[in-house]
Short mmCIF file of N, CA and C in Angstrom, two decimals:
data_model
loop_
_atom_site.label_atom_id
_atom_site.label_comp_id
_atom_site.label_asym_id
_atom_site.label_seq_id
_atom_site.Cartn_x
_atom_site.Cartn_y
_atom_site.Cartn_z
N MET A 1 -40.15 29.03 9.55
CA MET A 1 -41.46 28.05 9.29
C MET A 1 -41.01 27.30 11.01
N SER A 2 -41.70 26.78 11.54
CA SER A 2 -42.01 26.32 13.32
C SER A 2 -41.76 24.84 12.95
N GLN A 3 -41.24 24.65 14.46
CA GLN A 3 -41.90 22.76 13.85
C GLN A 3 -42.43 22.42 14.42
N LYS A 4 -43.70 22.42 14.76
CA LYS A 4 -45.68 22.65 14.69
C LYS A 4 -45.74 22.88 13.24
N SER A 5 -45.32 23.97 11.96
CA SER A 5 -46.27 23.37 10.72
C SER A 5 -44.94 23.18 10.11
N GLU A 6 -43.88 22.48 10.55
CA GLU A 6 -43.59 22.00 9.91
C GLU A 6 -44.50 19.79 9.69
N LEU A 7 -44.82 19.63 11.24
CA LEU A 7 -45.24 18.04 11.59
C LEU A 7 -46.78 18.28 10.39
N THR A 8 -47.13 19.48 10.55
CA THR A 8 -48.53 20.16 9.58
C THR A 8 -48.87 20.56 8.70
N ASN A 9 -48.03 19.96 7.90
CA ASN A 9 -47.91 20.83 6.01
C ASN A 9 -48.57 20.09 5.66
N LEU A 10 -49.78 20.26 5.25
CA LEU A 10 -50.08 19.65 4.80
C LEU A 10 -50.78 20.17 2.77
N GLY A 11 -51.40 19.31 2.09
CA GLY A 11 -51.19 20.13 0.23
C GLY A 11 -50.18 19.95 -0.44
N ALA A 12 -49.13 20.01 0.44
CA ALA A 12 -47.98 20.11 -0.70
C ALA A 12 -47.14 18.73 -0.32
N PRO A 13 -45.80 18.49 -1.19
CA PRO A 13 -44.99 17.95 -0.22
C PRO A 13 -44.19 17.72 0.47
N ARG A 14 -43.62 18.13 1.78
CA ARG A 14 -42.63 18.24 2.32
C ARG A 14 -40.95 18.97 2.38
N VAL A 15 -41.34 19.89 1.95
CA VAL A 15 -39.65 19.56 2.23
C VAL A 15 -38.66 19.43 3.25
N CYS A 16 -37.48 18.62 2.47
CA CYS A 16 -37.12 18.02 3.17
C CYS A 16 -35.45 17.31 2.71
N SER A 17 -34.57 17.15 3.65
CA SER A 17 -33.13 16.91 3.55
C SER A 17 -32.97 15.27 3.14
N ILE A 18 -33.82 14.92 3.70
CA ILE A 18 -33.67 12.66 3.82
C ILE A 18 -34.65 12.43 2.40
N ALA A 19 -35.41 13.01 1.71
CA ALA A 19 -35.83 12.99 0.81
C ALA A 19 -35.25 13.27 -0.67
N ASP A 20 -34.46 14.46 -0.10
CA ASP A 20 -33.94 14.90 -1.13
C ASP A 20 -32.25 13.67 -1.71
N ALA A 21 -31.76 13.68 -0.26
CA ALA A 21 -30.74 12.57 -0.11
C ALA A 21 -31.21 11.17 -0.68
N LEU A 22 -32.34 10.59 -0.78
CA LEU A 22 -33.23 9.44 -0.85
C LEU A 22 -33.30 9.24 -2.63
N GLU A 23 -33.55 10.77 -3.24
CA GLU A 23 -33.32 10.94 -4.30
C GLU A 23 -32.03 10.66 -5.53
N VAL A 24 -31.84 10.87 -4.67
CA VAL A 24 -29.95 10.65 -5.35
C VAL A 24 -29.48 8.45 -4.83
N VAL A 25 -29.61 8.54 -3.63
CA VAL A 25 -29.19 7.37 -2.61
C VAL A 25 -29.96 5.94 -2.44
N GLY A 26 -31.04 6.18 -2.45
CA GLY A 26 -32.43 5.69 -1.79
C GLY A 26 -33.04 4.35 -2.03
N GLU A 27 -32.00 3.51 -3.14
CA GLU A 27 -33.05 2.97 -3.51
C GLU A 27 -31.42 1.60 -3.62
N ARG A 28 -31.69 0.50 -4.19
CA ARG A 28 -31.88 -0.82 -3.19
C ARG A 28 -30.02 -0.69 -3.89
N TRP A 29 -29.21 -1.05 -5.39
CA TRP A 29 -28.53 -0.95 -6.15
C TRP A 29 -27.53 0.39 -5.23
N SER A 30 -28.12 1.04 -5.42
CA SER A 30 -27.55 3.01 -5.46
C SER A 30 -26.35 2.60 -3.73
N LEU A 31 -27.02 2.14 -2.78
CA LEU A 31 -26.58 2.36 -1.94
C LEU A 31 -25.22 -0.01 -1.26
N LEU A 32 -25.62 -0.17 -2.31
CA LEU A 32 -25.34 -1.43 -2.07
C LEU A 32 -23.66 -1.13 -3.30
N VAL A 33 -23.83 -0.46 -4.20
CA VAL A 33 -22.67 -0.37 -4.74
C VAL A 33 -22.15 0.71 -3.41
N ILE A 34 -22.76 1.83 -2.49
CA ILE A 34 -21.58 2.41 -2.36
C ILE A 34 -20.69 1.84 -0.81
N ARG A 35 -21.63 0.16 -0.54
CA ARG A 35 -20.85 -0.21 0.31
C ARG A 35 -19.55 -0.95 0.19
N GLU A 36 -20.18 -1.04 -1.61
CA GLU A 36 -18.82 -2.57 -1.65
C GLU A 36 -17.71 -0.86 -2.27
N LEU A 37 -17.61 0.55 -3.19
CA LEU A 37 -16.88 0.87 -2.35
C LEU A 37 -16.10 1.57 -1.50
N GLY A 38 -16.60 0.73 -0.35
CA GLY A 38 -16.76 1.21 1.34
C GLY A 38 -15.18 0.13 1.25
N PHE A 39 -15.22 -0.97 1.11
CA PHE A 39 -15.37 -2.20 1.45
C PHE A 39 -14.25 -2.27 0.21
N GLY A 40 -13.28 -2.19 -0.28
CA GLY A 40 -11.92 -1.34 -1.89
C GLY A 40 -12.68 -1.89 -2.83
N VAL A 41 -13.83 -2.45 -3.09
CA VAL A 41 -14.33 -2.82 -4.84
C VAL A 41 -14.32 -1.42 -5.51
N HIS A 42 -13.39 -1.84 -6.93
CA HIS A 42 -13.62 -0.58 -7.13
C HIS A 42 -14.03 -0.74 -8.38
N ARG A 43 -14.03 -1.67 -9.39
CA ARG A 43 -14.28 -2.11 -11.01
C ARG A 43 -15.22 -2.35 -10.94
N PHE A 44 -16.09 -2.67 -11.45
CA PHE A 44 -17.71 -2.81 -12.34
C PHE A 44 -17.85 -3.85 -12.36
N LYS A 45 -16.77 -5.19 -12.80
CA LYS A 45 -17.71 -6.62 -13.00
C LYS A 45 -17.55 -6.89 -11.14
N ASP A 46 -16.25 -6.71 -10.16
CA ASP A 46 -16.44 -7.28 -9.49
C ASP A 46 -17.33 -6.26 -7.53
N ILE A 47 -17.68 -5.17 -8.22
CA ILE A 47 -18.77 -4.67 -8.19
C ILE A 47 -20.49 -5.15 -8.17
N GLN A 48 -20.59 -6.05 -9.44
CA GLN A 48 -21.83 -6.94 -9.78
C GLN A 48 -22.41 -7.68 -9.47
N VAL A 49 -20.58 -8.58 -9.15
CA VAL A 49 -20.86 -10.43 -8.47
C VAL A 49 -20.69 -9.92 -6.81
N ASN A 50 -20.61 -8.66 -6.42
CA ASN A 50 -20.56 -8.62 -5.61
C ASN A 50 -22.62 -7.68 -4.81
N THR A 51 -22.78 -7.58 -5.55
CA THR A 51 -24.13 -6.99 -5.26
C THR A 51 -25.56 -7.78 -5.63
N GLY A 52 -25.19 -8.45 -7.26
CA GLY A 52 -25.63 -8.55 -7.72
C GLY A 52 -26.69 -8.13 -8.94
N ALA A 53 -26.57 -6.57 -9.45
CA ALA A 53 -26.96 -6.32 -9.99
C ALA A 53 -27.12 -6.76 -11.38
N PRO A 54 -28.48 -6.19 -11.99
CA PRO A 54 -28.54 -6.21 -13.62
C PRO A 54 -27.07 -5.46 -13.64
N ARG A 55 -26.17 -6.27 -15.44
CA ARG A 55 -25.83 -4.66 -15.58
C ARG A 55 -25.58 -3.64 -15.90
N GLU A 56 -26.87 -3.31 -16.56
CA GLU A 56 -27.67 -2.14 -17.20
C GLU A 56 -28.01 -1.20 -15.94
N THR A 57 -28.68 -1.84 -15.09
CA THR A 57 -29.17 -2.05 -13.49
C THR A 57 -27.91 -0.65 -13.00
N LEU A 58 -27.58 -2.29 -12.82
CA LEU A 58 -25.87 -1.68 -12.63
C LEU A 58 -24.97 0.37 -13.71
N ALA A 59 -24.87 -0.33 -14.55
CA ALA A 59 -24.39 0.78 -15.05
C ALA A 59 -25.23 2.29 -14.72
N LEU A 60 -25.88 2.02 -15.50
CA LEU A 60 -27.43 3.64 -14.94
C LEU A 60 -26.86 3.67 -13.92
N ARG A 61 -27.22 3.15 -12.54
CA ARG A 61 -26.65 3.85 -11.09
C ARG A 61 -25.53 4.42 -11.15
N LEU A 62 -24.15 3.90 -11.61
CA LEU A 62 -23.50 4.31 -11.06
C LEU A 62 -22.77 5.38 -12.22
N ARG A 63 -24.04 5.72 -13.03
CA ARG A 63 -23.97 6.81 -13.85
C ARG A 63 -24.67 8.01 -13.24
N LYS A 64 -25.60 8.07 -12.42
CA LYS A 64 -26.09 8.21 -11.47
C LYS A 64 -25.47 8.96 -10.22
N LEU A 65 -24.83 8.48 -9.30
CA LEU A 65 -24.15 8.22 -8.60
C LEU A 65 -22.82 9.32 -8.59
N ASP A 66 -22.96 8.83 -10.20
CA ASP A 66 -21.14 9.79 -10.73
C ASP A 66 -21.72 11.08 -10.88
N GLU A 67 -23.02 11.49 -11.57
CA GLU A 67 -23.18 13.00 -11.78
C GLU A 67 -23.60 13.67 -10.41
N ALA A 68 -23.96 12.74 -9.58
CA ALA A 68 -24.78 13.36 -7.72
C ALA A 68 -23.50 13.93 -7.53
N GLY A 69 -21.79 13.29 -8.08
CA GLY A 69 -20.77 13.28 -7.00
C GLY A 69 -20.81 12.55 -6.01
N VAL A 70 -21.74 11.39 -6.30
CA VAL A 70 -21.40 10.79 -4.68
C VAL A 70 -19.70 9.79 -4.96
N ILE A 71 -19.44 9.70 -6.80
CA ILE A 71 -19.03 9.00 -6.61
C ILE A 71 -17.97 8.85 -8.56
N GLU A 72 -16.11 8.75 -8.28
CA GLU A 72 -15.71 9.83 -9.75
C GLU A 72 -15.86 8.71 -10.33
N ARG A 73 -15.83 8.63 -11.78
CA ARG A 73 -14.76 7.39 -12.41
C ARG A 73 -13.77 8.08 -12.49
N ARG A 74 -12.67 6.09 -12.59
CA ARG A 74 -12.11 6.90 -13.40
C ARG A 74 -11.35 5.75 -14.57
N ARG A 75 -10.09 6.46 -15.45
CA ARG A 75 -9.68 4.84 -15.99
C ARG A 75 -8.77 4.67 -15.33
N TYR A 76 -8.44 2.60 -15.83
CA TYR A 76 -6.94 2.67 -15.32
C TYR A 76 -6.71 1.76 -16.01
N CYS A 77 -7.74 1.95 -17.56
CA CYS A 77 -7.11 0.85 -19.04
C CYS A 77 -6.99 1.53 -20.19
N ASP A 78 -6.69 1.34 -20.58
CA ASP A 78 -7.24 2.74 -22.49
C ASP A 78 -7.10 1.53 -22.92
N HIS A 79 -6.85 0.58 -23.77
CA HIS A 79 -7.06 -0.76 -24.04
C HIS A 79 -6.99 -1.94 -23.81
N PRO A 80 -8.40 -2.42 -23.49
CA PRO A 80 -9.63 -1.43 -24.13
C PRO A 80 -9.30 -0.70 -23.13
N PRO A 81 -10.34 -0.30 -23.00
CA PRO A 81 -11.46 0.93 -22.33
C PRO A 81 -12.27 0.71 -20.62
N ARG A 82 -11.45 0.80 -19.47
CA ARG A 82 -11.95 0.72 -17.64
C ARG A 82 -11.74 1.52 -17.52
N ASP A 83 -12.77 1.55 -16.90
CA ASP A 83 -12.62 2.42 -16.14
C ASP A 83 -13.11 1.92 -14.37
N GLU A 84 -12.78 2.52 -13.32
CA GLU A 84 -12.86 1.63 -12.28
C GLU A 84 -13.82 3.49 -11.03
N TYR A 85 -14.44 2.84 -9.68
CA TYR A 85 -14.92 3.55 -9.48
C TYR A 85 -14.86 4.45 -7.67
N ILE A 86 -15.08 5.38 -7.53
CA ILE A 86 -13.77 5.57 -6.57
C ILE A 86 -14.74 7.13 -5.94
N LEU A 87 -15.21 6.01 -5.05
CA LEU A 87 -15.59 7.29 -3.96
C LEU A 87 -15.21 8.64 -3.24
N THR A 88 -15.36 9.86 -3.20
CA THR A 88 -16.09 11.39 -3.18
C THR A 88 -16.01 11.88 -1.94
N THR A 89 -15.76 12.98 -1.26
CA THR A 89 -16.02 13.24 -0.44
C THR A 89 -17.49 12.85 -0.02
N ALA A 90 -17.92 13.70 0.00
CA ALA A 90 -19.61 12.92 -0.70
C ALA A 90 -19.43 11.13 0.06
N GLY A 91 -19.37 10.97 -0.91
CA GLY A 91 -19.82 9.22 -0.70
C GLY A 91 -19.38 8.88 -0.03
N ARG A 92 -18.29 9.40 0.92
CA ARG A 92 -17.09 8.70 2.69
C ARG A 92 -18.24 9.29 3.13
N GLY A 93 -19.78 10.38 2.72
CA GLY A 93 -19.74 10.30 4.47
C GLY A 93 -21.57 9.87 4.58
N LEU A 94 -21.21 9.07 3.56
CA LEU A 94 -22.41 7.90 3.97
C LEU A 94 -22.00 6.95 4.80
N PHE A 95 -21.10 7.02 5.16
CA PHE A 95 -20.79 6.17 5.84
C PHE A 95 -21.52 5.50 7.34
N PRO A 96 -21.51 6.47 7.67
CA PRO A 96 -21.74 6.89 9.22
C PRO A 96 -24.01 6.43 8.80
N ALA A 97 -24.47 7.23 8.10
CA ALA A 97 -25.66 6.03 7.87
C ALA A 97 -25.96 4.05 6.92
N LEU A 98 -24.79 4.16 6.89
CA LEU A 98 -24.67 2.65 6.12
C LEU A 98 -24.61 1.58 7.14
N ILE A 99 -23.49 2.70 8.59
CA ILE A 99 -23.41 1.57 9.83
C ILE A 99 -24.53 1.58 9.60
N ALA A 100 -25.32 2.32 10.67
CA ALA A 100 -26.60 2.57 11.57
C ALA A 100 -27.42 1.68 10.95
N LEU A 101 -27.40 1.83 8.56
CA LEU A 101 -28.95 0.83 8.39
C LEU A 101 -28.02 -0.99 9.09
N ARG A 102 -26.44 -1.16 8.58
CA ARG A 102 -26.57 -2.37 9.18
C ARG A 102 -26.85 -2.89 10.17
N GLU A 103 -26.03 -2.21 11.05
CA GLU A 103 -26.72 -2.64 11.85
C GLU A 103 -28.15 -2.57 13.12
N TRP A 104 -29.24 -1.45 12.33
CA TRP A 104 -29.97 -1.83 11.73
C TRP A 104 -31.13 -3.55 11.82
N GLY A 105 -30.08 -2.86 10.23
CA GLY A 105 -30.76 -4.79 9.76
C GLY A 105 -29.99 -6.64 10.44
N GLU A 106 -29.14 -6.02 11.67
CA GLU A 106 -28.49 -6.94 11.79
C GLU A 106 -29.46 -6.75 13.09
N ARG A 107 -29.66 -6.07 14.05
CA ARG A 107 -30.43 -6.34 15.25
C ARG A 107 -32.74 -5.90 14.70
N HIS A 108 -32.88 -6.01 13.54
CA HIS A 108 -34.96 -6.28 13.51
C HIS A 108 -34.93 -7.25 11.90
N VAL A 109 -34.49 -7.51 10.93
CA VAL A 109 -33.98 -8.32 10.04
C VAL A 109 -33.82 -9.43 9.66
N THR A 110 -32.12 -9.32 9.77
CA THR A 110 -31.50 -10.67 8.81
C THR A 110 -32.30 -11.48 11.02
N PRO A 111 -32.11 -13.22 9.79
CA PRO A 111 -32.55 -13.29 11.33
C PRO A 111 -31.32 -13.81 12.26
N LEU A 112 -31.39 -14.17 12.82
CA LEU A 112 -30.65 -14.75 14.75
C LEU A 112 -29.57 -16.49 13.36
N GLY A 113 -28.57 -15.77 14.41
CA GLY A 113 -27.72 -17.53 13.91
C GLY A 113 -27.40 -16.90 12.60
N CYS A 114 -27.71 -16.19 11.31
CA CYS A 114 -26.90 -15.85 9.82
C CYS A 114 -26.01 -14.61 10.32
N ASP A 115 -25.10 -15.42 9.52
CA ASP A 115 -23.40 -15.25 9.56
C ASP A 115 -23.25 -15.13 8.02
N ALA A 116 -23.69 -14.45 7.36
CA ALA A 116 -23.55 -14.06 5.97
C ALA A 116 -22.22 -13.00 6.23
N ASP A 117 -22.80 -11.99 7.10
CA ASP A 117 -21.71 -10.51 6.88
C ASP A 117 -20.59 -10.90 7.53
N ASP A 118 -20.47 -11.74 8.29
CA ASP A 118 -18.70 -12.81 9.13
C ASP A 118 -17.99 -11.86 8.61
N ASP A 119 -17.84 -13.08 6.78
CA ASP A 119 -16.51 -12.24 5.87
C ASP A 119 -16.68 -10.47 5.25
N SER A 120 -17.59 -10.01 6.00
CA SER A 120 -16.61 -8.61 4.98
C SER A 120 -16.58 -7.99 5.96
N PRO A 121 -15.78 -7.34 5.65
CA PRO A 121 -14.64 -6.52 5.70
C PRO A 121 -16.68 -5.16 6.70
N PRO A 122 -15.65 -4.27 7.64
CA PRO A 122 -15.87 -3.04 8.49
C PRO A 122 -16.24 -2.04 7.42
N LEU A 123 -16.74 -1.62 7.09
CA LEU A 123 -16.63 0.13 7.33
C LEU A 123 -15.97 1.30 7.50
N PRO A 124 -15.41 1.43 6.70
CA PRO A 124 -14.58 2.88 7.97
C PRO A 124 -15.56 3.54 9.04
N ARG A 125 -14.92 4.18 10.13
CA ARG A 125 -16.54 4.70 11.23
C ARG A 125 -16.53 5.87 10.15
N SER A 126 -15.49 7.01 9.88
CA SER A 126 -15.72 7.65 9.06
C SER A 126 -15.26 8.41 7.76
N ALA A 127 -15.61 8.95 7.36
CA ALA A 127 -15.58 9.99 6.18
C ALA A 127 -13.53 9.86 5.93
N ALA A 128 -13.31 10.57 7.29
CA ALA A 128 -12.62 10.47 7.33
C ALA A 128 -10.64 9.62 7.12
N GLY A 129 -10.94 7.60 6.86
CA GLY A 129 -10.45 7.05 7.36
C GLY A 129 -10.37 6.58 6.43
N THR A 130 -10.56 6.99 5.20
CA THR A 130 -10.39 6.35 3.61
C THR A 130 -9.83 7.27 2.76
#
């Protein structure tokens, strides 16, 4: 398919890897989960506190990200059963997109003089860094 026909593909949804990626991670809570895992936060309660996600919503997002291969669930305690969540190679591959989104937000959305993220650790610059 030529670039021109890609630009004028009317009558059907455009086939696009951006749309496909958004099916997996294009929702607020999913991206915030990935952010927290990138900061080294791995346990459900800590992720919930840091994102503000409702418990059921967070459980659904974690399950979806696990099924998509973005994160991996690992048991850290048998009694009572407790799991932690780890980014996979695919999940770490999202860091450049999250960094770009954070920088865009700092330039265009976050009010000037707001230092809300100053205590946040930086996300790793590459997937190889974690």
